[in-house]
XYZ file of C-alpha atoms in Angstrom:
409
model
C 17.494 132.119 38.803
C 17.065 134.534 35.906
C 18.335 133.154 32.537
C 21.355 134.785 30.908
C 20.471 137.060 27.958
C 23.075 137.176 25.207
C 22.970 140.499 23.378
C 26.287 140.221 21.525
C 27.701 137.421 19.371
C 29.764 134.859 21.273
C 33.407 135.833 21.509
C 32.682 139.567 21.369
C 35.162 141.613 23.324
C 33.378 144.100 25.549
C 36.377 145.573 27.350
C 36.052 149.243 28.298
C 37.461 151.878 30.534
C 41.047 153.004 31.122
C 42.828 149.789 29.858
C 40.924 149.896 26.562
C 41.712 153.529 25.962
C 45.443 152.843 26.533
C 45.260 149.769 24.256
C 43.735 151.958 21.528
C 46.411 154.648 21.891
C 49.193 151.965 21.812
C 47.728 150.507 18.590
C 47.663 153.990 16.931
C 51.199 154.559 18.146
C 52.509 151.479 16.390
C 50.898 152.592 13.121
C 52.427 156.047 13.467
C 55.838 154.461 14.028
C 55.438 152.535 10.747
C 54.957 155.686 8.663
C 57.016 158.153 10.686
C 60.191 157.622 8.684
C 58.509 158.656 5.345
C 57.964 162.297 6.503
C 59.831 165.211 5.017
C 62.450 165.806 2.285
C 64.797 163.267 3.951
C 61.949 160.754 4.419
C 62.496 157.216 3.189
C 60.153 155.243 0.886
C 58.371 152.076 2.030
C 58.298 148.842 0.109
C 54.947 147.073 0.791
C 54.112 143.678 -0.577
C 50.417 142.789 -0.490
C 48.847 139.287 -0.086
C 48.965 138.752 -3.855
C 52.704 139.417 -3.961
C 52.426 142.788 -5.694
C 55.126 145.124 -4.493
C 54.491 148.865 -4.120
C 57.187 151.456 -3.410
C 55.689 154.653 -2.032
C 56.260 157.702 0.056
C 52.623 158.775 -0.017
C 50.980 158.413 3.499
C 47.515 157.584 2.183
C 48.828 154.898 -0.147
C 50.875 153.291 2.620
C 47.950 153.421 5.026
C 45.609 151.768 2.454
C 48.075 148.997 1.798
C 48.721 148.176 5.477
C 46.379 145.390 6.505
C 45.181 146.995 9.738
C 42.836 144.906 11.893
C 42.615 146.955 15.100
C 39.414 149.114 14.910
C 40.961 152.155 16.668
C 44.034 152.099 14.348
C 41.688 151.927 11.360
C 40.485 155.477 12.123
C 44.030 156.683 11.248
C 43.488 155.117 7.769
C 40.280 157.093 7.470
C 42.071 160.304 8.524
C 44.685 159.712 5.748
C 41.992 158.926 3.141
C 39.938 162.016 3.914
C 43.051 164.241 3.823
C 43.952 162.685 0.453
C 40.482 163.355 -0.946
C 40.126 166.860 0.420
C 43.581 168.382 0.218
C 45.697 165.831 -1.644
C 48.938 166.253 0.260
C 49.976 166.100 3.935
C 48.576 162.552 4.426
C 51.548 161.426 6.515
C 51.554 164.660 8.548
C 47.950 164.185 9.717
C 48.576 160.635 10.850
C 51.683 161.712 12.749
C 49.909 164.696 14.254
C 46.994 162.541 15.437
C 49.407 159.988 16.876
C 51.437 162.655 18.683
C 48.282 164.195 20.273
C 47.230 160.742 21.505
C 50.728 160.143 22.886
C 50.523 163.424 24.866
C 47.113 162.433 26.232
C 48.147 158.921 27.306
C 49.622 160.239 30.591
C 46.402 161.977 31.496
C 44.374 158.835 30.752
C 46.620 156.813 33.061
C 46.137 159.415 35.810
C 42.370 158.923 35.502
C 41.335 162.221 33.726
C 37.949 161.704 32.097
C 37.922 161.490 28.263
C 35.317 164.247 28.036
C 37.677 166.709 29.656
C 40.420 165.704 27.266
C 38.217 166.163 24.239
C 37.126 169.579 25.495
C 40.782 170.536 25.784
C 41.560 169.279 22.310
C 38.668 171.317 20.843
C 39.925 174.410 22.622
C 43.452 173.892 21.280
C 42.012 173.393 17.774
C 40.290 176.756 18.060
C 43.578 178.462 19.152
C 45.464 176.749 16.270
C 42.923 177.968 13.693
C 43.148 181.527 15.006
C 47.023 181.406 14.814
C 46.934 179.903 11.327
C 44.528 182.563 10.072
C 46.829 185.208 11.573
C 49.865 183.756 9.783
C 48.147 183.168 6.466
C 49.131 185.154 3.357
C 46.088 186.221 1.393
C 46.229 186.163 -2.346
C 44.450 188.893 -4.184
C 42.479 187.370 -7.016
C 42.996 190.451 -9.125
C 46.777 190.296 -8.755
C 48.903 189.917 -11.836
C 48.899 186.518 -13.540
C 52.687 186.195 -13.272
C 52.607 186.662 -9.527
C 49.796 184.133 -9.081
C 51.578 181.661 -11.358
C 54.879 181.991 -9.384
C 52.946 181.310 -6.179
C 51.236 178.277 -7.664
C 54.564 176.912 -8.907
C 55.999 177.359 -5.401
C 53.100 175.445 -3.887
C 53.499 172.623 -6.411
C 57.284 172.493 -5.827
C 56.755 172.347 -2.089
C 54.346 169.415 -2.456
C 56.941 167.618 -4.622
C 59.988 168.353 -2.435
C 59.491 165.240 -0.255
C 58.688 162.956 -3.135
C 60.743 160.537 -5.243
C 60.926 163.086 -8.046
C 62.115 166.020 -5.920
C 65.219 166.554 -8.149
C 62.888 167.380 -11.072
C 60.437 169.377 -8.961
C 60.924 172.638 -10.969
C 60.256 170.853 -14.247
C 57.122 169.111 -12.920
C 55.877 172.126 -10.936
C 55.556 174.154 -14.211
C 53.861 171.174 -15.895
C 51.351 170.757 -13.035
C 50.456 174.465 -12.947
C 49.997 174.451 -16.811
C 47.714 171.398 -16.490
C 45.481 172.901 -13.779
C 45.302 176.320 -15.393
C 44.243 174.742 -18.670
C 40.995 173.407 -17.096
C 37.609 175.082 -16.770
C 36.592 177.206 -13.776
C 35.375 174.228 -11.726
C 38.814 172.533 -12.119
C 37.473 168.968 -12.515
C 40.147 166.495 -11.559
C 38.870 163.859 -14.020
C 39.741 166.080 -16.936
C 43.477 165.674 -16.279
C 44.550 162.341 -17.673
C 47.842 160.755 -16.584
C 49.424 158.149 -18.859
C 52.615 156.251 -18.222
C 55.176 155.148 -20.828
C 58.172 153.075 -19.651
C 61.560 154.102 -20.972
C 63.246 157.464 -21.455
C 64.073 160.049 -18.814
C 61.696 161.980 -16.573
C 62.469 165.180 -18.529
C 60.917 163.585 -21.577
C 57.520 163.709 -19.877
C 55.104 166.022 -21.690
C 51.826 167.777 -21.310
C 49.328 167.415 -24.164
C 46.600 170.088 -24.425
C 43.796 167.724 -25.197
C 42.837 164.065 -24.862
C 45.556 161.439 -25.383
C 45.451 157.695 -24.855
C 47.531 154.655 -25.792
C 46.714 152.996 -29.112
C 44.353 150.159 -28.367
C 44.520 146.620 -29.759
C 44.474 146.741 -33.560
C 43.482 144.325 -36.281
C 44.997 143.980 -39.737
C 44.250 146.958 -41.914
C 44.980 149.740 -39.368
C 48.326 150.533 -41.071
C 46.381 151.787 -44.140
C 44.259 154.260 -42.132
C 45.334 157.971 -42.143
C 47.220 159.004 -39.021
C 46.160 162.657 -38.807
C 43.147 164.873 -39.616
C 42.297 168.545 -39.398
C 38.758 169.388 -38.211
C 37.829 165.771 -37.595
C 34.465 164.362 -36.775
C 34.415 161.692 -34.056
C 31.890 158.839 -33.620
C 31.822 157.518 -30.131
C 30.271 153.993 -29.971
C 29.398 151.228 -27.616
C 28.858 148.749 -30.407
C 30.683 145.566 -31.330
C 31.740 145.815 -34.993
C 32.822 142.245 -35.684
C 31.346 138.952 -36.610
C 30.758 136.914 -33.519
C 30.417 133.193 -32.938
C 26.987 132.402 -31.537
C 27.153 132.606 -27.715
C 23.953 130.842 -26.836
C 23.265 127.200 -27.569
C 21.244 128.116 -30.659
C 20.605 125.451 -33.268
C 19.813 126.164 -36.864
C 18.959 123.188 -39.061
C 19.423 123.607 -42.840
C 19.012 120.921 -45.435
C 20.981 122.464 -48.317
C 23.990 124.716 -48.947
C 21.831 127.598 -50.260
C 19.958 127.936 -47.006
C 23.305 127.947 -45.105
C 24.630 130.613 -47.447
C 21.594 132.796 -46.747
C 22.309 132.662 -42.983
C 26.023 133.603 -43.606
C 25.008 136.430 -45.954
C 22.485 137.782 -43.444
C 25.236 138.098 -40.813
C 27.528 139.959 -43.216
C 24.682 142.231 -44.320
C 23.952 143.212 -40.675
C 27.612 144.152 -40.198
C 27.959 146.045 -43.511
C 24.715 147.917 -42.791
C 26.189 149.254 -39.552
C 29.508 150.191 -41.208
C 27.652 152.034 -44.010
C 25.579 154.025 -41.525
C 28.771 155.081 -39.649
C 30.489 156.065 -42.931
C 27.468 158.025 -44.159
C 27.344 160.089 -40.898
C 30.567 161.813 -42.008
C 32.777 160.613 -39.195
C 36.602 160.494 -39.770
C 37.493 158.894 -36.419
C 35.561 155.957 -34.968
C 36.107 155.115 -31.305
C 34.354 152.156 -29.609
C 34.345 150.761 -26.105
C 33.797 147.248 -27.652
C 36.022 145.516 -30.207
C 36.210 146.664 -33.838
C 37.084 143.584 -35.907
C 39.374 143.105 -38.887
C 36.567 143.409 -41.474
C 35.470 146.768 -40.004
C 39.084 147.999 -39.678
C 39.659 147.220 -43.305
C 36.388 148.818 -44.362
C 37.171 152.057 -42.568
C 40.788 152.131 -43.834
C 39.547 151.834 -47.468
C 37.406 154.924 -46.847
C 40.204 156.970 -45.184
C 38.713 156.606 -41.704
C 40.569 155.949 -38.501
C 39.175 153.506 -35.944
C 40.087 152.285 -32.432
C 38.195 149.632 -30.485
C 38.374 148.369 -26.873
C 38.846 151.867 -25.583
C 38.969 152.216 -21.764
C 35.797 153.775 -20.276
C 37.565 156.732 -18.666
C 39.209 157.730 -21.960
C 35.932 157.448 -23.835
C 34.167 159.641 -21.208
C 36.926 162.291 -21.346
C 36.776 162.370 -25.128
C 32.969 162.684 -24.905
C 33.257 165.677 -22.438
C 35.960 167.402 -24.382
C 34.803 166.890 -27.980
C 31.042 166.720 -27.485
C 28.710 164.291 -29.301
C 27.118 161.235 -27.673
C 28.053 157.580 -27.043
C 25.789 155.580 -29.374
C 24.660 152.077 -28.619
C 23.117 151.521 -32.027
C 24.327 152.339 -35.543
C 20.803 153.197 -36.806
C 20.606 156.736 -35.314
C 24.148 157.907 -36.148
C 24.154 161.298 -37.947
C 26.151 164.474 -37.919
C 24.444 165.860 -34.815
C 25.766 163.080 -32.522
C 29.429 163.321 -33.633
C 32.126 164.927 -31.504
C 34.560 167.462 -33.048
C 38.126 168.519 -32.585
C 40.516 170.770 -34.518
C 43.323 168.274 -34.948
C 43.816 164.519 -34.507
C 46.990 162.559 -34.871
C 48.564 159.242 -33.940
C 52.018 159.887 -32.615
C 54.867 157.558 -31.459
C 55.932 158.250 -27.884
C 58.673 155.918 -26.657
C 57.640 152.366 -27.425
C 53.945 153.228 -27.480
C 51.717 154.868 -30.074
C 49.320 157.514 -28.805
C 46.060 158.838 -30.244
C 45.929 162.593 -29.587
C 42.915 164.919 -29.905
C 43.759 168.669 -29.755
C 41.564 171.796 -29.953
C 38.524 170.262 -28.280
C 35.639 172.788 -28.298
C 33.352 171.581 -25.438
C 35.527 171.243 -22.333
C 39.142 172.050 -21.664
C 41.192 169.009 -20.846
C 44.846 167.920 -20.797
C 46.922 164.749 -20.527
C 50.235 164.263 -18.780
C 52.357 161.644 -20.475
C 54.977 160.450 -18.002
C 58.238 158.782 -19.043
C 60.643 156.956 -16.747
C 62.269 153.659 -15.899
C 60.596 150.950 -13.847
C 56.855 150.571 -13.633
C 56.807 151.130 -9.838
C 58.814 154.274 -10.267
C 56.240 155.600 -12.765
C 53.368 154.719 -10.432
C 54.993 156.662 -7.579
C 55.587 159.595 -9.979
C 51.856 159.522 -10.814
C 50.945 159.583 -7.108
C 53.366 162.491 -6.484
C 51.891 164.505 -9.346
C 48.347 163.794 -8.097
C 49.322 165.402 -4.758
C 50.816 168.431 -6.479
C 47.772 168.866 -8.767
C 45.433 168.731 -5.733
C 47.498 171.382 -3.922
C 47.476 173.711 -6.961
C 43.670 173.245 -7.361
C 43.187 174.080 -3.663
C 45.398 177.125 -3.840
C 43.313 178.490 -6.728
C 40.016 177.744 -4.959
C 41.038 179.225 -1.577
C 42.572 182.662 -1.232
C 45.161 182.117 1.517
C 48.395 180.217 1.928
C 50.367 179.395 5.121
C 54.114 178.965 4.692
C 55.557 175.794 6.283
C 58.938 175.263 7.907
């Protein structure tokens, strides 16, 4: 008797044919039913609690699909559909999931009757072709040379449409203008990472503002920062990836000294290294010092005495955006710092917004960038507002890049 050859891992399900197809369709159907109620202006939000106990309230299809812990492999394809729609278009994530589910529902009867999947796929491809022809027929083409006011009005309508089914639909006119201003303030390539979104709890939604430049929350500060100036005209910015503080020895190093003088020499050497770095930074002519790593109390005091502003522990994305907008280079050593590696901007100030202090750089010469500062109540509400604005921003970008729009019903 021939021995049995195991090709697949034990416990592998190898079901196939009609029952498996119907099982796949049913799994997709149950996912569709979970997100169906979020669609449209009267759609309801979902409250999803993950395994860590973090609650998320959202109306965004892609966000809900990511948070659902889906195990069924066929149903997972719906998550991928939502993700690709979110990355490519930005809005309509719930719609694509529902549309896919509805097509599968219509095909289920044919599968039960024994129609071969190849024939069904051929039919779907044919229907896709007909849909594309019809959409192109209905599309309204935008003349690129048309007046700016007309184009702006159209972009605002697109943004307002994207926001009409969101949590902030009552303020859609206010946010539509802000989103269009944000996208139009960018360079020709419309890079999404040059629009920063910051959230400040408290205040009303109407207190949200658009800053034409880079803005980020004030980072952790040591004593001495109060003495530093809070605004500069034509400022020079040093961008660093250097730790400017005295550190305790990390490794198990051992230094044996037999008298106090020797010990003093070790301490003095440490201070000298720090002061050498600080002198180099000061001599380069920088007014504002930003570092990804901590800037300690000695350095903060040193800079404040010389009318320089400093901020340490800056998030990577903010440092990158400042680098792109203001120019210069991120330095990992203080030895090579000179005027040629400093960034520049026309105006810098530290401003109080709600309960937070913000560092704002305006008039950046290298790349055009902007920051949306959102105000509102609860943290979850602000997170949902950010997701809604992301959708609207994506739609406005897409409308500018492509020259036709199809009106929805």
